[in-house]
Tab-separated table of C-alpha atoms in Angstrom:
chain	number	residue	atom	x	y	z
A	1	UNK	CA	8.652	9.653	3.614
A	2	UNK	CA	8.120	11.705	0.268
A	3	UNK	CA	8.678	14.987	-1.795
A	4	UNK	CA	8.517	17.323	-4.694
A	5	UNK	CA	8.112	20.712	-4.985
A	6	UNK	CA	5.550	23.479	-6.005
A	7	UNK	CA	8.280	24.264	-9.277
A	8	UNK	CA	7.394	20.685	-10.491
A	9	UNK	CA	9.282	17.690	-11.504
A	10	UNK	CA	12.720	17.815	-12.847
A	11	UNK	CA	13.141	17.621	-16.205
A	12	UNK	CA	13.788	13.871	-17.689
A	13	UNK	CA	16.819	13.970	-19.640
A	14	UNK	CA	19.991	13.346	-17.859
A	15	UNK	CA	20.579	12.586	-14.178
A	16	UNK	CA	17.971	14.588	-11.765
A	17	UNK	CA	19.193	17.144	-9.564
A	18	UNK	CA	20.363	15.441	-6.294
A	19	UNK	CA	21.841	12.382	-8.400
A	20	UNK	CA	24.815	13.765	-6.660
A	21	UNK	CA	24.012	13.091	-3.315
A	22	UNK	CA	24.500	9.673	-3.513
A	23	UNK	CA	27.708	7.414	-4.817
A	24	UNK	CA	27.993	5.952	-8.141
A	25	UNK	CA	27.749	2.560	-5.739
A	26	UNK	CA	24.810	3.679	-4.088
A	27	UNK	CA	22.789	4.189	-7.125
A	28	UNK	CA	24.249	1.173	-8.800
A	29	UNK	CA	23.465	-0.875	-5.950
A	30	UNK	CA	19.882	0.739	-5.840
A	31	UNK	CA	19.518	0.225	-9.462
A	32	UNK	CA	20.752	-3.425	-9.196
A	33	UNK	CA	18.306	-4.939	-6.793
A	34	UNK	CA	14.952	-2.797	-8.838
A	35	UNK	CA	16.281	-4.835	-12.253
A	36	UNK	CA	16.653	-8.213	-10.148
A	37	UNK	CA	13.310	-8.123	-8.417
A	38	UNK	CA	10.931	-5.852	-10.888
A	39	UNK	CA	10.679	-8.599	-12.915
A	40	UNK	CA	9.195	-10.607	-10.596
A	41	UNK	CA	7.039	-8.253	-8.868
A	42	UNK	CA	5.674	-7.217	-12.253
A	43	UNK	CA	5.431	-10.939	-13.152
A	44	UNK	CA	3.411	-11.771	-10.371
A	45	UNK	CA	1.026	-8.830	-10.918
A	46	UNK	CA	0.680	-9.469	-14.851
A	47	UNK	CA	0.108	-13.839	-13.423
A	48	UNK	CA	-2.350	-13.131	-11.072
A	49	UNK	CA	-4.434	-10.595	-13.419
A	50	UNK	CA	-3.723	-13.452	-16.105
A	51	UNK	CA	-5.786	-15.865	-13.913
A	52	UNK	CA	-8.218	-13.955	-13.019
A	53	UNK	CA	-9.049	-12.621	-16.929
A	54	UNK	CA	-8.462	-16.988	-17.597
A	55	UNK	CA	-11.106	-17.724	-14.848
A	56	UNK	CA	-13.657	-15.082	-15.393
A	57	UNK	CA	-13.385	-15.025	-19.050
A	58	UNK	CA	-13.940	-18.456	-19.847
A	59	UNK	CA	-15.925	-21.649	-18.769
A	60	UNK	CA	-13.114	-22.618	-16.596
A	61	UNK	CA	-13.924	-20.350	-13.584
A	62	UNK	CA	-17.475	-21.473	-13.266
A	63	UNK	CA	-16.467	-24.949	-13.822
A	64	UNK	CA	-13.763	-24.249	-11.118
A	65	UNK	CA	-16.768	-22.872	-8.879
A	66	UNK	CA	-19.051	-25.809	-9.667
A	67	UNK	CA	-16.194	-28.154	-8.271
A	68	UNK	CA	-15.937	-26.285	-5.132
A	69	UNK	CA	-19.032	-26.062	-4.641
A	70	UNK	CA	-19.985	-29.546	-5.026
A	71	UNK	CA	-17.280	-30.791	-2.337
A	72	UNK	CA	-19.971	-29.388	0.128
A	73	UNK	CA	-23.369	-30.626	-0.972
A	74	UNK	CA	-23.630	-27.944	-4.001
A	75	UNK	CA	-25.826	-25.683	-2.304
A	76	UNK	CA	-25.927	-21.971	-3.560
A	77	UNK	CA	-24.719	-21.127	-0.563
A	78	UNK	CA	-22.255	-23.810	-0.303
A	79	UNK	CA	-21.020	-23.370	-3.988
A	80	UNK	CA	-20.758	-19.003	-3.376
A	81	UNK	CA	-18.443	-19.819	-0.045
A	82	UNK	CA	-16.372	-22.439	-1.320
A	83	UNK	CA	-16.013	-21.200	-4.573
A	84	UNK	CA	-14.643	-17.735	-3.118
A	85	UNK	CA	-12.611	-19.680	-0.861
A	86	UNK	CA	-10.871	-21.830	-4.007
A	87	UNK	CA	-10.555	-18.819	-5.804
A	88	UNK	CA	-8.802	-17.279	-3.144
A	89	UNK	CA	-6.377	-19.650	-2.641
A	90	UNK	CA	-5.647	-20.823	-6.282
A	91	UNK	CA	-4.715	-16.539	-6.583
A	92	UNK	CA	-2.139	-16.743	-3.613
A	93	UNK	CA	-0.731	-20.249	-5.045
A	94	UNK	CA	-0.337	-18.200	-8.217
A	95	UNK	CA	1.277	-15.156	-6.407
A	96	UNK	CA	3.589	-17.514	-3.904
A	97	UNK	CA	6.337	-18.352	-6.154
A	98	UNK	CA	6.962	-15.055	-7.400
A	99	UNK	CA	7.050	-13.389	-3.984
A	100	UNK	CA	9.216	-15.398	-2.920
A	101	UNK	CA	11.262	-14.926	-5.369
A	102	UNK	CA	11.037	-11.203	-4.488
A	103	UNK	CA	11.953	-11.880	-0.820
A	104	UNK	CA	15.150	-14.326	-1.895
A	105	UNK	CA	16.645	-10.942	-3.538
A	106	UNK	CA	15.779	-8.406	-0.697
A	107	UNK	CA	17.417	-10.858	1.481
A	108	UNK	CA	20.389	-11.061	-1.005
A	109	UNK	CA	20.449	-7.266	-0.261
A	110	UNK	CA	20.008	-7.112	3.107
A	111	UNK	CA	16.322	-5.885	3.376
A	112	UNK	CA	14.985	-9.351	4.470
A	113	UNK	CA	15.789	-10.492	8.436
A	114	UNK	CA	12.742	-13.023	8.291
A	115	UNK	CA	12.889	-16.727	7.728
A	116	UNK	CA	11.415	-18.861	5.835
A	117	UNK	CA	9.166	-19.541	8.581
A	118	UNK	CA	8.046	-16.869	9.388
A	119	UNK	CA	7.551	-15.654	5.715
A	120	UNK	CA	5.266	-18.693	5.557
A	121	UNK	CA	3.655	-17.951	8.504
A	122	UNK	CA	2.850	-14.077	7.421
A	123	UNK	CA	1.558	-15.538	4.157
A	124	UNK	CA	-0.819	-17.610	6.167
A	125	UNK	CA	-2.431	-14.496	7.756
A	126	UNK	CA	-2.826	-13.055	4.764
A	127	UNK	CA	-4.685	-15.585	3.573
A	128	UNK	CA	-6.366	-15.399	6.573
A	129	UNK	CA	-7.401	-12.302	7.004
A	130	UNK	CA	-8.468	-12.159	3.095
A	131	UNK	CA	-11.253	-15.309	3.680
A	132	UNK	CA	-12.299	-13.404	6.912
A	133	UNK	CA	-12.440	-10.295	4.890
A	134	UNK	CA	-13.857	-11.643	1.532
A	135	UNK	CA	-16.492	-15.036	2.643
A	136	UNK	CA	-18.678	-12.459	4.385
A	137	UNK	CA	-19.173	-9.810	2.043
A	138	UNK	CA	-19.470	-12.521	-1.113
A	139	UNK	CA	-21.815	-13.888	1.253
A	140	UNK	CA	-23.828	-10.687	1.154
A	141	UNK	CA	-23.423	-9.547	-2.058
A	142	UNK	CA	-24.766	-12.375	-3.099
A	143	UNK	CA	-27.966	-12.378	-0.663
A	144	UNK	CA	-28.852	-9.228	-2.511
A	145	UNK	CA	-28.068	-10.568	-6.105
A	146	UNK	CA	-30.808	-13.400	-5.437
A	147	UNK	CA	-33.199	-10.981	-4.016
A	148	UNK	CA	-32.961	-8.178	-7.011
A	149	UNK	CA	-30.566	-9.839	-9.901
A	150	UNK	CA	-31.242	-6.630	-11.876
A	151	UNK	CA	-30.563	-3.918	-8.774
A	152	UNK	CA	-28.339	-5.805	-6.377
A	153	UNK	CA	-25.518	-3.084	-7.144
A	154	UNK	CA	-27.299	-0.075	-5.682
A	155	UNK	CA	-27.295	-1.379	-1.902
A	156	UNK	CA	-23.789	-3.423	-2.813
A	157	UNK	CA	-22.565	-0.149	-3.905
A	158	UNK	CA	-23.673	1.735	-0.573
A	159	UNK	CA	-22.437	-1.535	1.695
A	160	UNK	CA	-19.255	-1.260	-0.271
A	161	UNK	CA	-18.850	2.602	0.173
A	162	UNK	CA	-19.431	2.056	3.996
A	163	UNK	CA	-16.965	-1.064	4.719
A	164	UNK	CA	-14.454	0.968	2.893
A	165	UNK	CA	-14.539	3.585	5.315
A	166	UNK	CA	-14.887	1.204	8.752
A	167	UNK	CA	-11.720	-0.462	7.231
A	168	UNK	CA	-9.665	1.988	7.148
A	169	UNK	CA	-10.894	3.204	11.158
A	170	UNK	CA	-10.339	-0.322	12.015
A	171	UNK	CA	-7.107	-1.262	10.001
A	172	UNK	CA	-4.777	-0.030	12.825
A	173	UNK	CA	-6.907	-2.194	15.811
A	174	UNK	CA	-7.392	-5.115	14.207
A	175	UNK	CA	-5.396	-5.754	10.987
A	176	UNK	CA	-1.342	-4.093	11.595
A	177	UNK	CA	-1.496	-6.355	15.021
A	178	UNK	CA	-1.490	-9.449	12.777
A	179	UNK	CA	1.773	-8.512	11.287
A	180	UNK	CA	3.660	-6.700	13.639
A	181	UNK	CA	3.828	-6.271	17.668
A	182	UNK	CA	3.856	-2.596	18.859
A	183	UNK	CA	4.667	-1.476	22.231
A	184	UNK	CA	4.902	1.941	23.591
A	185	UNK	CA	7.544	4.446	23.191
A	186	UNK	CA	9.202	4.370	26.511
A	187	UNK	CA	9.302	8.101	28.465
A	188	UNK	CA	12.123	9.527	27.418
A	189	UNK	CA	13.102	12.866	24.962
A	190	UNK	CA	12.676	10.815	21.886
A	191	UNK	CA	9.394	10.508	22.895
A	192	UNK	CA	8.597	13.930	24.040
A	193	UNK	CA	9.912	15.419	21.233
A	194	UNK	CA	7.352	13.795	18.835
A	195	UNK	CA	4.622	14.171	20.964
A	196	UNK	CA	5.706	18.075	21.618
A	197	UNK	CA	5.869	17.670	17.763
A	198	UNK	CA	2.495	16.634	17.080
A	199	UNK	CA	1.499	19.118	19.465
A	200	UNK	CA	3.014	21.702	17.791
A	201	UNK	CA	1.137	21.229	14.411
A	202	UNK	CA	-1.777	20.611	15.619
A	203	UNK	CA	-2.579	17.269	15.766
A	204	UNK	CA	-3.996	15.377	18.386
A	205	UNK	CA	-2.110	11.708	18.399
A	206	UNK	CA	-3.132	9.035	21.135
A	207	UNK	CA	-0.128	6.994	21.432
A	208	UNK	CA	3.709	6.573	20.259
A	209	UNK	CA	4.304	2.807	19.594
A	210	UNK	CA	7.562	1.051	18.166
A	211	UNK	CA	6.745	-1.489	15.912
A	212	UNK	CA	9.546	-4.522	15.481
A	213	UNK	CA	9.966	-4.296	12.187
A	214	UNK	CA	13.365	-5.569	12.680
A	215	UNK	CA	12.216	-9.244	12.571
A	216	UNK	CA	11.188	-8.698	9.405
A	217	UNK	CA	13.181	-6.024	7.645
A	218	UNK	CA	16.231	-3.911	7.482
A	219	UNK	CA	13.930	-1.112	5.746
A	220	UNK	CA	13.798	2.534	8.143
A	221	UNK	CA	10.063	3.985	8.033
A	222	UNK	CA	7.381	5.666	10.230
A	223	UNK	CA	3.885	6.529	9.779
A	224	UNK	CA	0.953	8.071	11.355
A	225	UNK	CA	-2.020	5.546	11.207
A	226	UNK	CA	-5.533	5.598	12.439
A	227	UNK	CA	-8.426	7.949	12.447
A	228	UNK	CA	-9.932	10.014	15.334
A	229	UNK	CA	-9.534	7.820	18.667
A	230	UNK	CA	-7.328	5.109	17.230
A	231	UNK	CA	-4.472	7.857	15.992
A	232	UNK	CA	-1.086	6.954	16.852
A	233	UNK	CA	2.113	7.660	15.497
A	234	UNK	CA	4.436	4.252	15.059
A	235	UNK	CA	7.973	3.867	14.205
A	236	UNK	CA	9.852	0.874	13.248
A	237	UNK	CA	12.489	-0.103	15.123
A	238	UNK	CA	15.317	-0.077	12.905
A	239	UNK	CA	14.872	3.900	12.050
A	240	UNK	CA	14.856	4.521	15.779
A	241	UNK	CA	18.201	2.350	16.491
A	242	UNK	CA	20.133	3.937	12.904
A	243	UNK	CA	18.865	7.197	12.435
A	244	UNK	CA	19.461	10.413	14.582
A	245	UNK	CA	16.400	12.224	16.590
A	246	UNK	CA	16.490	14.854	14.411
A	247	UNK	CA	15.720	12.511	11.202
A	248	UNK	CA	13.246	10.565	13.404
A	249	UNK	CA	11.191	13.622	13.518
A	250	UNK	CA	11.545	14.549	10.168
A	251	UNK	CA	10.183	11.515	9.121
A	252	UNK	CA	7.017	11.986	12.150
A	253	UNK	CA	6.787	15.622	10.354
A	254	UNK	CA	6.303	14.422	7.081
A	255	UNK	CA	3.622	11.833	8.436
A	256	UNK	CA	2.089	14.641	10.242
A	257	UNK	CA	1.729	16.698	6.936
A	258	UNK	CA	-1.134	13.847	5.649
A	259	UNK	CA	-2.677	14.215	8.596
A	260	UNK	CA	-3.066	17.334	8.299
A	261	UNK	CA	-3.921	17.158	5.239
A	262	UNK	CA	-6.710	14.943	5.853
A	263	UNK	CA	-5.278	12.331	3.740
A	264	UNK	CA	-6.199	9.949	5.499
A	265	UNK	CA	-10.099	10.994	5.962
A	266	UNK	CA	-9.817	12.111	2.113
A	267	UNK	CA	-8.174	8.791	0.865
A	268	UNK	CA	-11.354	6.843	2.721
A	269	UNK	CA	-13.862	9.073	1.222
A	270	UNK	CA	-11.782	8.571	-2.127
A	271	UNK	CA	-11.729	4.849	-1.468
A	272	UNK	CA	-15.112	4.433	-0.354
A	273	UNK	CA	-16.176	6.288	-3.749
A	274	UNK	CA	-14.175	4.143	-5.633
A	275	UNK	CA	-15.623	0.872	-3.891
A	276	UNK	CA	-19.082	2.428	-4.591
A	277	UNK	CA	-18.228	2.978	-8.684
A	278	UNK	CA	-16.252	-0.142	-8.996
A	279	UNK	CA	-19.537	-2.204	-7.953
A	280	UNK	CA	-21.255	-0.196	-9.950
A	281	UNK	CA	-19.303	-1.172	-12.873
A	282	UNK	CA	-19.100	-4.849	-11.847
A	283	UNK	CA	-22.707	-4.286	-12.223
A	284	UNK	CA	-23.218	-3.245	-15.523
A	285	UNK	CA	-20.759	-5.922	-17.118
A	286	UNK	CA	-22.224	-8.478	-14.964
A	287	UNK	CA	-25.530	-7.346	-16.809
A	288	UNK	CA	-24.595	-8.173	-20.392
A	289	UNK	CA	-25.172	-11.627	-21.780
A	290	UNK	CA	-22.025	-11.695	-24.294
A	291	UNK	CA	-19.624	-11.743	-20.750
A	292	UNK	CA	-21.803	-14.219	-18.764
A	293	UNK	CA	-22.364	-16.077	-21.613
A	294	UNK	CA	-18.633	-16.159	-21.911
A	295	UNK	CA	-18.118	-17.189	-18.063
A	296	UNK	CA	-20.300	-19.850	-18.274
A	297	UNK	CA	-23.072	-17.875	-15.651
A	298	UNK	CA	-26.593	-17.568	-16.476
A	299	UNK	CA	-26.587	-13.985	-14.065
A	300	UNK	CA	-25.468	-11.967	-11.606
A	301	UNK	CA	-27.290	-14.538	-9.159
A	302	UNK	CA	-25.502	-17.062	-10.226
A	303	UNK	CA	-22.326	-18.506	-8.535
A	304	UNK	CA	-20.673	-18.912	-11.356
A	305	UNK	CA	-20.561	-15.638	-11.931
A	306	UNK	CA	-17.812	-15.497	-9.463
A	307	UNK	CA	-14.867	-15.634	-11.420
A	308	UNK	CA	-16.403	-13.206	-13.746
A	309	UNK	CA	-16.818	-10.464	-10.973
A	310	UNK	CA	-13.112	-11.081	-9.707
A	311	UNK	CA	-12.068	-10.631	-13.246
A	312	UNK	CA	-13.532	-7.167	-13.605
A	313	UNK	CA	-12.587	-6.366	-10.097
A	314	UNK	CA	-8.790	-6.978	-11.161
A	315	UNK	CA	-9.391	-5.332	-13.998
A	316	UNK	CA	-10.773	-2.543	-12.355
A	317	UNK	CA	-7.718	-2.410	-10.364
A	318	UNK	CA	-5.177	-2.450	-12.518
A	319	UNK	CA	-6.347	0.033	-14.863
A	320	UNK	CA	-6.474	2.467	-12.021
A	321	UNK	CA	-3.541	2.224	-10.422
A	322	UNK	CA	-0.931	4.582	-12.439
A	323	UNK	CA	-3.786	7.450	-11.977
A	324	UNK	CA	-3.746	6.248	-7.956
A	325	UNK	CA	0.080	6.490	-7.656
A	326	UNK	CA	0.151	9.797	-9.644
A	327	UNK	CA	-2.509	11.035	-6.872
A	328	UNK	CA	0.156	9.592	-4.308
A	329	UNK	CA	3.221	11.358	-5.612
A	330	UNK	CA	1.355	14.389	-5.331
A	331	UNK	CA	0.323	13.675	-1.842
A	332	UNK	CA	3.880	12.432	-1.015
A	333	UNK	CA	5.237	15.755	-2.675
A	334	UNK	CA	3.091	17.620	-0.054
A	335	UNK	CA	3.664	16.222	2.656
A	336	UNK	CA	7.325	16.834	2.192
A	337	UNK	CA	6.947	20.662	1.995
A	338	UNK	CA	5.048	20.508	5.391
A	339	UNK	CA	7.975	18.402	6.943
A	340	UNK	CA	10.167	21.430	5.924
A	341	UNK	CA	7.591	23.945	6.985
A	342	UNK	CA	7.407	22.210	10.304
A	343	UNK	CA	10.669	22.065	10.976
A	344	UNK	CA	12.806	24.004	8.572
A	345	UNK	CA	15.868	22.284	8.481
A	346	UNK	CA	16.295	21.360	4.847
A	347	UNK	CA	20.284	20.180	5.742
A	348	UNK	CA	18.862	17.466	8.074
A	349	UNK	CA	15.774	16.627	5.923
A	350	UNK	CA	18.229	15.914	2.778
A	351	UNK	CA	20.357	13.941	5.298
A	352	UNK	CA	17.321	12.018	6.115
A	353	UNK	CA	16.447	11.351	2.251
A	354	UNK	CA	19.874	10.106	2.051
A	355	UNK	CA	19.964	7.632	4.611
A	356	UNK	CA	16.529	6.667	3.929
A	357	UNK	CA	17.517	5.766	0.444
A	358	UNK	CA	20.747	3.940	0.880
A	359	UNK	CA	19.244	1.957	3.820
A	360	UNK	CA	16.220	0.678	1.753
A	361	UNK	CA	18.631	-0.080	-1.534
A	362	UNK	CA	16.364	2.516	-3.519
A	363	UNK	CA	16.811	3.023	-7.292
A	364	UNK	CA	17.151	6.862	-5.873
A	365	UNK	CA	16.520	7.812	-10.020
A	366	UNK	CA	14.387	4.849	-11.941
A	367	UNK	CA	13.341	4.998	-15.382
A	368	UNK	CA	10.538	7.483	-15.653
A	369	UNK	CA	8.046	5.056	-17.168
A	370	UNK	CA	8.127	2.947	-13.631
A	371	UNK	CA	7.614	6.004	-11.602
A	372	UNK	CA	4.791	6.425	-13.552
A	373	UNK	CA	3.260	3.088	-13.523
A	374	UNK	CA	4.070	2.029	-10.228
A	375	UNK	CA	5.815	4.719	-7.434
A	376	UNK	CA	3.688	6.085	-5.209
A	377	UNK	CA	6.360	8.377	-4.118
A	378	UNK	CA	8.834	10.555	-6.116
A	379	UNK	CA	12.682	9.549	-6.197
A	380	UNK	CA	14.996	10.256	-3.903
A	381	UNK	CA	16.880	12.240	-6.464
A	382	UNK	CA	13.436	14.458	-6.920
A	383	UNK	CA	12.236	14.592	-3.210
A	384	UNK	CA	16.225	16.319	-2.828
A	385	UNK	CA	16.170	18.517	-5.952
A	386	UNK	CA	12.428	19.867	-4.108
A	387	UNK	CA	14.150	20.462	-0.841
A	388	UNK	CA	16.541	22.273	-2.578
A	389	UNK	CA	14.670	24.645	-4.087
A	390	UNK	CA	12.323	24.991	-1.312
A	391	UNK	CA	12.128	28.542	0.677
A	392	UNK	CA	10.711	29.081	4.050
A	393	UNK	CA	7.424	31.680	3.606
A	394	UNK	CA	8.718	35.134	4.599
């Protein structure tokens, strides 16, 4: 769910166009809950890149690694495994408190159906999933750091380039399962209609699943995940039992418009680059004496250097991310005309804007400095101003 429009962004002084769509207590409300939770969603961001700069920047890290490492024998291997692993979980002990702070407000809202439980539970996985993900490829990377210290980020680069891509292939097999249970559409028009949908534009889609969001969240979405064989398009629960068919396949249409887009095959071949150039820059500053000295590492073969590496990483990361949501407003923006295109009913698709909006509690017009910093999609206010002024091609 996204938009904009090929006449750009509204201007930024004064309310955007389509700030009268919703009621002075819908945006208030909206407004409300971004103040009450940014804080700590920023927070947690700002602690956990805090830690990481704390670890890799200073003594403590390696000394942190050491420790770890010595509760199993102190082995190289040993201390690279169980020094991942601690700093792994000393980041999610860092990020707990503030996201579940963020979860007490949704559920003041209305956005949060899930226990405590269960929030616990989905934390777990996470954790999970990130030592199933992360002990391997440490493993690895540092295999290759032992057997070139100098060159170990040319192959890392290429390994990281090509997990990238399997990731994202795999993601909707192995990964969304964890977090969710999907079943199929049952036969039906609702059904038909976004197959005959799919159909229509082109796209080849092997399934239509229902995910139960509704254990989780109040929050209406759809999306089209998967790559080649594993395409399917899934959509939560709750948007099936509040919003009309008509929305429902507005929503499909917009997903439809990355696929055919090849956002999906673009974003992994934009991912995989960035994996590739990221280790390439972990490289080089993992190369110069003044930072290892700093870490407390004699080299990149070193498993001390560990904190060090995550440091940059995060770094890395957050650095890049106002340029990757700017890239995603853009795609968002597109993908919005093609919903219209495909369907042409800009009545129904502001409808579905609306209702989108007001059932996730959006800030429908936030302060432009967020958007740019953190949305990945425009405003509701701007993804209705660019339906507006969209025209069908004569």
């Amino acid at each position: 769910m996204r938009t904009d429009t090929d006449t750009g962004p509204a201007p930024d002084t004064g309310p955007a166009p389509g700030a009268d769509d919703f009621t002075p207590a819908e945006r208030a409300r909206g407004r409300a809950l971004r103040r009450a939770q940014s804080p700590w969603a920023i927070g947690g961001r700002l602690a956990g890149l805090a830690l990481s700069l704390g670890l890799g920047l200073t003594p403590a890290g390696a000394g942190l690694v050491t420790a770890a490492g010595g509760l199993f024998g102190g082995g190289r291997t040993a201390t690279v495994l169980a020094g991942t692993s601690a700093l792994l979980l000393l980041g999610q002990a860092v990020a707990l408190p503030f996201g579940a702070r963020v979860t007490a407000v949704r559920r003041r809202y209305g956005l949060v159906t899930q226990g405590w439980g269960g929030w616990a539970a989905d934390a777990l996985r996470g954790l999970a999933l990130s030592l199933l993900l992360a002990l391997p490829v440490v493993f690895v990377l540092f295999a290759l750091t032992e057997r070139s210290p100098d060159g170990w980020w040319i192959p890392a680069a290429a390994g990281a380039a090509l997990l990238t891509a399997a990731l994202s292939f795999l993601f909707p097999l192995v990964v969304e399962p964890v977090f969710n249970r999907f079943a199929p559409m049952p036969p039906g028009p609702q059904r038909e209609a976004l197959l005959a949908l799919a159909a229509r534009d082109g796209v080849r889609v092997r399934d239509v699943l229902v995910a139960d969001a509704s254990r989780r969240t109040t929050a209406l979405n759809a999306y089209v995940s998967g790559l080649g064989a594993t395409r399917r398009i899934v959509a939560y629960d709750t948007l099936l039992d509040t919003a009309d068919p008509g929305e429902v396949e507005l929503v499909v249409a917009h997903e439809l418009g990355h696929v055919k887009a090849r956002d999906v095959l673009t974003g992994t071949l934009l991912g995989a680059l960035g994996a590739a150039l990221a280790v390439c820059a972990l490289g080089l500053l993992t190369g110069r004496q003044p930072l290892l000295s700093a870490a407390g590492a004699g080299s990149a073969a070193d498993p001390r250097v560990l904190p060090l590496m995550a440091a940059c990483a995060a770094l890395i990361g957050a650095l890049a991310g106002p340029a990757q949501c700017a890239v995603s407003r853009r795609v968002e923006a597109r993908a919005d005309r093609h919903a219209l295109e495909l369907t042409g009913d800009r009545e129904r698709f502001i409808a579905m804007q609306r209702r989108l909006a007001v059932a996730n509690v959006s800030d429908v017009d936030p302060p432009r400095v967020l958007e740019l910093l953190f949305a990945t999609h425009p405003s509701a206010v701007r993804r209705i101003a660019a339906a507006r002024a969209w025209r069908p091609a004569p």
